[in-house]
Every structure is written in C-alpha cells, then in structure tokens.
CSV table of C-alpha atoms in Angstrom, one decimal:
chain,number,residue,atom,x,y,z
A,1,MET,CA,-14.3,-4.7,17.8
A,2,TYR,CA,-13.2,-4.4,14.2
A,3,ILE,CA,-10.1,-2.9,12.6
A,4,ASP,CA,-8.6,-2.1,9.2
A,5,LEU,CA,-4.8,-2.2,8.9
A,6,HIS,CA,-4.4,-1.1,5.3
A,7,VAL,CA,-6.0,2.3,4.3
A,8,HIS,CA,-4.9,5.2,2.1
A,9,SER,CA,-5.4,8.9,2.0
A,10,THR,CA,-4.7,11.9,-0.2
A,11,ALA,CA,-1.1,11.8,1.1
A,12,SER,CA,-0.7,9.1,-1.6
A,13,ASP,CA,-3.5,7.8,-3.9
A,14,GLY,CA,-6.6,7.9,-1.7
A,15,THR,CA,-9.3,10.5,-2.3
A,16,LEU,CA,-10.1,11.3,1.4
A,17,THR,CA,-7.7,13.4,3.5
A,18,PRO,CA,-6.2,11.7,6.5
A,19,ALA,CA,-8.7,13.5,8.8
A,20,GLN,CA,-11.6,12.3,6.6
A,21,VAL,CA,-10.3,8.8,6.6
A,22,ALA,CA,-10.4,8.8,10.4
A,23,ALA,CA,-13.9,10.2,10.4
A,24,GLU,CA,-14.9,7.5,7.9
A,25,ALA,CA,-13.5,4.9,10.2
A,26,LYS,CA,-15.6,6.3,13.0
A,27,ARG,CA,-18.7,6.1,10.8
A,28,ALA,CA,-17.9,2.5,10.0
A,29,GLY,CA,-17.6,1.6,13.7
A,30,LEU,CA,-14.0,0.7,13.6
A,31,ALA,CA,-11.8,0.7,16.7
A,32,ALA,CA,-8.5,1.2,14.9
A,33,ILE,CA,-7.0,1.8,11.4
A,34,ALA,CA,-3.5,1.8,10.1
A,35,LEU,CA,-2.7,4.7,7.6
A,36,THR,CA,-0.4,3.1,5.1
A,37,ASP,CA,0.2,5.6,2.3
A,38,HIS,CA,2.6,4.8,-0.5
A,39,ASP,CA,6.2,5.6,0.4
A,40,THR,CA,5.2,8.5,2.7
A,41,VAL,CA,4.2,9.1,6.3
A,42,ASN,CA,3.2,12.7,5.6
A,43,GLY,CA,-0.5,12.1,6.5
A,44,ILE,CA,0.1,10.4,9.8
A,45,GLU,CA,0.1,13.5,12.1
A,46,GLU,CA,-3.2,14.7,10.7
A,47,ALA,CA,-4.7,11.2,11.0
A,48,LEU,CA,-3.5,10.8,14.6
A,49,CYS,CA,-5.1,14.1,15.6
A,50,ALA,CA,-8.4,13.3,13.8
A,51,GLY,CA,-8.4,9.8,15.2
A,52,GLU,CA,-8.1,11.1,18.7
A,53,LYS,CA,-11.1,13.5,18.1
A,54,ASN,CA,-13.2,10.6,16.6
A,55,GLY,CA,-12.2,8.0,19.1
A,56,VAL,CA,-10.5,5.9,16.5
A,57,ARG,CA,-7.0,4.6,17.1
A,58,VAL,CA,-4.6,5.3,14.3
A,59,ILE,CA,-1.6,3.1,13.8
A,60,PRO,CA,1.3,4.9,11.9
A,61,GLY,CA,2.1,2.9,8.8
A,62,VAL,CA,3.5,3.0,5.3
A,63,GLU,CA,3.4,0.8,2.2
A,64,LEU,CA,6.7,0.5,0.3
A,65,SER,CA,6.9,-0.6,-3.3
A,66,CYS,CA,9.8,-2.7,-4.6
A,67,VAL,CA,10.6,-5.1,-7.4
A,68,TYR,CA,11.0,-8.9,-6.9
A,69,GLN,CA,12.0,-11.0,-9.9
A,70,GLY,CA,10.7,-8.4,-12.3
A,71,LYS,CA,7.3,-7.9,-10.5
A,72,GLU,CA,6.3,-5.0,-8.3
A,73,ILE,CA,5.4,-6.0,-4.8
A,74,HIS,CA,4.4,-4.0,-1.8
A,75,ILE,CA,5.5,-4.3,1.8
A,76,LEU,CA,3.6,-2.8,4.7
A,77,GLY,CA,5.2,-1.3,7.7
A,78,LEU,CA,3.0,-1.1,10.8
A,79,PHE,CA,3.9,0.8,14.0
A,80,VAL,CA,6.5,2.9,12.2
A,81,ASN,CA,8.3,5.6,14.0
A,82,HIS,CA,7.2,8.4,11.6
A,83,ARG,CA,9.1,11.0,13.5
A,84,ASP,CA,12.5,9.3,13.1
A,85,PRO,CA,14.5,11.7,10.8
A,86,ASP,CA,16.7,8.9,9.4
A,87,PHE,CA,13.5,6.9,8.5
A,88,THR,CA,11.9,9.9,6.8
A,89,CYS,CA,15.1,10.7,5.0
A,90,GLN,CA,15.2,7.1,3.6
A,91,LEU,CA,11.6,7.4,2.6
A,92,ASP,CA,12.4,10.6,0.7
A,93,GLU,CA,15.1,8.7,-1.2
A,94,LEU,CA,12.6,6.0,-2.1
A,95,LEU,CA,10.1,8.7,-3.1
A,96,SER,CA,12.6,10.3,-5.4
A,97,VAL,CA,12.7,7.1,-7.5
A,98,ARG,CA,8.9,7.2,-7.7
A,99,ILE,CA,9.0,10.9,-8.7
A,100,GLN,CA,11.6,10.2,-11.5
A,101,ARG,CA,9.4,7.4,-12.8
A,102,ASN,CA,6.3,9.6,-12.7
A,103,GLN,CA,8.0,12.3,-14.7
A,104,GLU,CA,9.1,9.8,-17.3
A,105,MET,CA,5.6,8.3,-17.5
A,106,LEU,CA,4.1,11.8,-17.9
A,107,ARG,CA,6.7,12.6,-20.6
A,108,ARG,CA,5.7,9.5,-22.6
A,109,PHE,CA,2.0,10.3,-22.3
A,110,GLN,CA,2.5,13.9,-23.5
A,111,ALA,CA,4.8,12.8,-26.3
A,112,ASP,CA,1.9,10.7,-27.6
A,113,GLY,CA,-0.5,13.6,-27.5
A,114,PHE,CA,-2.2,13.0,-24.2
A,115,ASP,CA,-3.5,16.2,-22.6
A,116,ILE,CA,-2.2,15.4,-19.1
A,117,THR,CA,-0.2,17.7,-16.9
A,118,MET,CA,1.3,17.5,-13.4
A,119,ASP,CA,-1.4,19.8,-12.1
A,120,VAL,CA,-4.0,17.4,-13.5
A,121,LEU,CA,-2.3,14.5,-11.8
A,122,THR,CA,-2.0,16.1,-8.4
A,123,HIS,CA,-5.7,17.2,-8.5
A,124,GLY,CA,-5.1,20.3,-6.4
A,125,ASN,CA,-2.9,18.6,-3.9
A,126,PRO,CA,0.7,19.2,-4.9
A,127,GLN,CA,2.1,17.3,-1.9
A,128,THR,CA,0.4,14.0,-2.9
A,129,VAL,CA,2.5,11.0,-3.7
A,130,ILE,CA,1.5,10.2,-7.3
A,131,THR,CA,0.7,6.6,-8.1
A,132,ARG,CA,-0.8,4.8,-11.1
A,133,ALA,CA,-4.2,5.7,-9.6
A,134,HIS,CA,-3.5,9.4,-10.3
A,135,PHE,CA,-2.7,8.6,-13.9
A,136,ALA,CA,-5.8,6.4,-14.2
A,137,ARG,CA,-8.1,9.1,-12.8
A,138,ALA,CA,-6.6,11.7,-15.2
A,139,LEU,CA,-7.1,9.4,-18.2
A,140,VAL,CA,-10.8,9.0,-17.2
A,141,GLU,CA,-11.3,12.7,-16.6
A,142,LYS,CA,-9.8,13.6,-20.0
A,143,GLY,CA,-11.9,11.0,-21.8
A,144,TYR,CA,-9.1,8.6,-22.8
A,145,ALA,CA,-10.6,5.7,-20.8
A,146,SER,CA,-14.2,5.0,-19.7
A,147,SER,CA,-13.3,3.8,-16.2
A,148,MET,CA,-10.4,3.5,-13.8
A,149,GLU,CA,-10.3,-0.2,-14.6
A,150,LYS,CA,-10.1,0.4,-18.4
A,151,ALA,CA,-7.3,3.0,-17.8
A,152,PHE,CA,-5.3,0.4,-15.9
A,153,GLN,CA,-5.9,-2.3,-18.5
A,154,GLY,CA,-5.2,-0.1,-21.5
A,155,TYR,CA,-2.3,2.1,-20.4
A,156,LEU,CA,-1.0,1.3,-16.9
A,157,GLN,CA,0.1,-2.4,-16.9
A,158,TYR,CA,3.5,-2.7,-15.2
A,159,GLY,CA,6.3,-2.8,-17.7
A,160,GLY,CA,4.2,-1.3,-20.5
A,161,LYS,CA,5.0,1.7,-22.6
A,162,TYR,CA,3.6,4.2,-20.1
A,163,CYS,CA,4.2,2.4,-16.9
A,164,LEU,CA,7.9,1.8,-16.1
A,165,ARG,CA,9.0,-0.4,-13.3
A,166,LYS,CA,10.9,0.9,-10.3
A,167,GLU,CA,13.9,-1.4,-10.8
A,168,LEU,CA,16.1,0.5,-8.4
A,169,ILE,CA,14.2,-0.4,-5.2
A,170,THR,CA,14.9,-4.0,-4.0
A,171,PRO,CA,13.0,-6.0,-1.4
A,172,GLU,CA,16.3,-6.0,0.6
A,173,ARG,CA,16.4,-2.2,0.7
A,174,ALA,CA,12.7,-1.9,1.5
A,175,MET,CA,13.0,-4.4,4.4
A,176,LYS,CA,16.1,-2.7,5.7
A,177,VAL,CA,14.3,0.6,5.8
A,178,LEU,CA,11.5,-1.0,7.9
A,179,THR,CA,13.5,-3.2,10.2
A,180,GLY,CA,15.9,-0.3,10.9
A,181,ASN,CA,12.9,1.7,12.0
A,182,GLN,CA,11.8,-1.2,14.3
A,183,ALA,CA,8.5,-1.3,12.4
A,184,PHE,CA,6.4,-4.5,11.9
A,185,PRO,CA,6.9,-5.5,8.2
A,186,ALA,CA,4.3,-7.6,6.4
A,187,LEU,CA,3.9,-8.6,2.8
A,188,ALA,CA,0.8,-6.8,1.4
A,189,HIS,CA,-1.9,-8.6,-0.6
A,190,PRO,CA,0.1,-11.7,-1.8
A,191,GLY,CA,-2.9,-12.9,-3.9
A,192,LEU,CA,-2.7,-9.9,-6.1
A,193,TYR,CA,0.7,-10.9,-7.6
A,194,ARG,CA,-0.6,-14.0,-9.2
A,195,LEU,CA,2.7,-15.8,-8.7
A,196,GLY,CA,1.2,-19.3,-8.1
A,197,TRP,CA,1.4,-20.9,-4.7
A,198,GLU,CA,4.9,-22.3,-5.0
A,199,ALA,CA,6.4,-18.9,-6.1
A,200,THR,CA,4.3,-17.2,-3.4
A,201,GLU,CA,5.8,-19.4,-0.8
A,202,ASP,CA,9.3,-18.7,-2.1
A,203,LEU,CA,8.7,-15.0,-1.8
A,204,ILE,CA,7.4,-15.4,1.7
A,205,ALA,CA,10.4,-17.5,2.7
A,206,TYR,CA,12.8,-15.0,1.1
A,207,LEU,CA,11.2,-12.0,2.9
A,208,THR,CA,11.1,-13.8,6.2
A,209,GLU,CA,14.8,-14.3,6.0
A,210,LEU,CA,15.1,-10.6,5.6
A,211,GLY,CA,13.2,-9.9,8.8
A,212,MET,CA,9.5,-10.0,7.8
A,213,LYS,CA,7.2,-10.5,10.7
A,214,GLY,CA,3.7,-10.6,9.2
A,215,LEU,CA,1.6,-11.6,6.2
A,216,GLU,CA,-1.5,-9.8,4.9
A,217,VAL,CA,-3.8,-12.8,5.0
A,218,TYR,CA,-7.0,-10.9,4.8
A,219,HIS,CA,-7.5,-8.4,2.0
A,220,SER,CA,-10.3,-7.2,-0.2
A,221,SER,CA,-8.8,-9.1,-3.2
A,222,HIS,CA,-8.5,-12.4,-1.3
A,223,ASN,CA,-11.2,-15.0,-1.3
A,224,SER,CA,-11.7,-17.5,1.6
A,225,PHE,CA,-9.6,-20.2,-0.1
A,226,GLN,CA,-6.7,-17.8,-0.6
A,227,SER,CA,-6.9,-16.5,3.0
A,228,GLY,CA,-6.9,-20.1,4.2
A,229,LYS,CA,-3.8,-20.9,2.3
A,230,LEU,CA,-2.1,-17.8,3.5
A,231,ARG,CA,-3.0,-18.6,7.1
A,232,THR,CA,-1.3,-21.9,6.7
A,233,LEU,CA,1.8,-20.3,5.2
A,234,ALA,CA,1.9,-17.7,8.0
A,235,ARG,CA,1.9,-20.4,10.6
A,236,GLN,CA,4.5,-22.4,8.7
A,237,TYR,CA,6.9,-19.4,8.6
A,238,GLY,CA,6.2,-18.1,12.1
A,239,LEU,CA,4.4,-14.9,10.7
A,240,LEU,CA,1.5,-13.1,12.3
A,241,PRO,CA,-1.6,-12.6,10.1
A,242,THR,CA,-2.7,-9.1,9.4
A,243,GLY,CA,-5.3,-7.6,7.0
A,244,GLY,CA,-7.0,-4.6,5.6
A,245,SER,CA,-9.4,-3.3,3.0
A,246,ASP,CA,-6.8,-1.3,1.0
A,247,PHE,CA,-9.3,1.5,1.1
A,248,HIS,CA,-8.7,4.4,-1.4
A,249,GLY,CA,-12.0,6.3,-1.4
A,250,SER,CA,-13.5,6.9,-4.8
A,251,ASN,CA,-10.3,5.7,-6.5
A,252,LYS,CA,-11.5,2.2,-5.6
A,253,PRO,CA,-15.2,2.8,-5.2
A,254,ASP,CA,-16.1,-0.9,-4.7
A,255,ILE,CA,-13.9,-1.1,-1.5
A,256,SER,CA,-15.3,0.3,1.8
A,257,ILE,CA,-13.2,1.0,4.8
A,258,GLY,CA,-13.4,-1.9,7.3
A,259,THR,CA,-15.4,-4.2,5.1
A,260,GLY,CA,-13.6,-4.2,1.7
A,261,ARG,CA,-16.0,-5.5,-0.9
A,262,GLY,CA,-18.5,-6.4,1.8
A,263,GLY,CA,-17.2,-9.5,3.5
A,264,LEU,CA,-14.1,-8.3,5.3
A,265,ARG,CA,-14.3,-8.3,9.1
A,266,LEU,CA,-11.0,-8.1,11.0
A,267,SER,CA,-11.0,-8.6,14.8
A,268,ASP,CA,-8.9,-6.4,17.0
A,269,LEU,CA,-7.3,-9.6,18.3
A,270,LEU,CA,-5.0,-9.5,15.3
A,271,LEU,CA,-3.8,-6.1,16.5
A,272,GLU,CA,-3.3,-7.4,20.0
A,273,ASP,CA,-1.1,-10.3,18.7
A,274,ILE,CA,1.0,-7.9,16.7
A,275,GLU,CA,1.5,-5.6,19.6
A,276,LYS,CA,2.5,-8.5,21.9
A,277,ALA,CA,5.0,-9.6,19.3
A,278,ILE,CA,6.5,-6.1,18.9
A,279,SER,CA,7.0,-5.8,22.7
A,280,SER,CA,8.8,-9.2,22.7
A,281,TYR,CA,11.2,-8.0,19.9
A,282,SER,CA,12.3,-4.9,21.9
C-alpha cells in the first residue's frame, strides 16, 4: 500500500479542493495522504469527510514557513490536532505575518504598473492562503510571464524586489507551535534549500535539538543520491524518514499525487513507524 504525506489543496496554494484531493488520492490508489497546507488547517475537515467517503485515510497536517539564517525553510507537522483552539490561534498569528507580506508584495507589483489585484490572486476563493504560487499564476494569466517557472525566476525569488522574506517567523517559534500541539514535526524537502551537505546537517541538528522527530527523505525534488544521504542523516540523528510528492494540482503540473514526477513510491510502513513513535511519546 502506498501513501503521500505532503499534499496541498485550495486551502493554500493547490488547485484542487480538499475533497477533490481525497478523490484524486483514491484514483491514484493511495491508502493514505497527509493534507499539509501552508500555515492553515482550514481544509482538513473537508478532506477528512471526503477521505472517509473515498476510502482514503487523511492525516491532518500543516506546513509552516520560517526563516533560518536568511533562507526560508518549511517544517511539516503531521498528526496535528486541528481542533485545538490554542493551536489554531497560533496559526492565525503566523498567517497574519504572511498576509502582511502578501499585501506589501501586491503593493509593490501595483506600484510598478502590474495589473494584479487581490481578487485575481485569490482566484475566486477568498479564504485561500496566498503563496508565491498565487502570484506566479496571476503573472502568467496577465501575460507578464510565459510560465509559472518564468514567473518564479523573474519576479518571485526570495528576498527580491517583489518577494519579501518573512523575517518575523523563526524556526524556534514554528517548532514550538508544533511540539505544543503534540504533532510530529519534520523538515520538509531539505534538498530544495541548496545549503550544501554540511549546512544541511547543521540545520537538521539544530531542529532536532528543538524537538524535530522526522525528516522528509523522499520528495519529488530529491534524486536517489539525495534520498540516500538524507536516510543516513535521519538515522544519525534518530529521526524517522517521511516523504511526499508536494502535490499542488495544476500549479505544479509535473507533480502527480503519490508518484511525484513519476518515480516516487512511499510504503505505508513509513506511516506505521511514525504512529508507533507518536504513541511512545505520549
């Protein structure tokens, strides 16, 4: 049985609703998925209901953004208690930082004559958590970029004129939010940060001291060599491997749920190990 522990919906920057994501997982033959939208758990109830109807187990999750040594990194929380009011309140606080940044990004685009509005960014879903993908899609739709990739390269590099960093959110705060919720924290897609292996290990060691329990060894952006190195680091630091496609629907059209760019296959044994670990922590 196969699983996918990193997927997104329209609650953040995916293009399928949480219910559609569950249905897509069913079509892909997956036993379980984790819905890990950015800085929000607003899609989880819908996904849980749809998962039950489709015979797909849905793991409540979230993906938090923070800044480490000037670089934005993401930390996954699996098995979050999405009904905990203190947790959702803290997510709202983190989300407010994202909203402020989005407003400033939009202001900068508009000041330079770009015909982009908040309605264009939300794409008919005012409750969505706006990310860089929303800006990229708007830039393509308005003809300012020929593709999502070109939009990211030309306008949405972190720290560039139009893409401010969220300097207020630290890894310590993100980890505290997750550990306080008794979630299972794991560093998302370490290979994407291009830190080099020495700095990547430093980051893993640092987050482990803060309470991190897992490492996303398997991801659509990782090749077999990277996954092998990350497996070694996970063993070295006593972390459990996790993995996922990082599915976003048509916002990342080359990534399919469950299989990523074609070669991803994640056994449900990964999920069993995580659940055993969680039960031992409590």
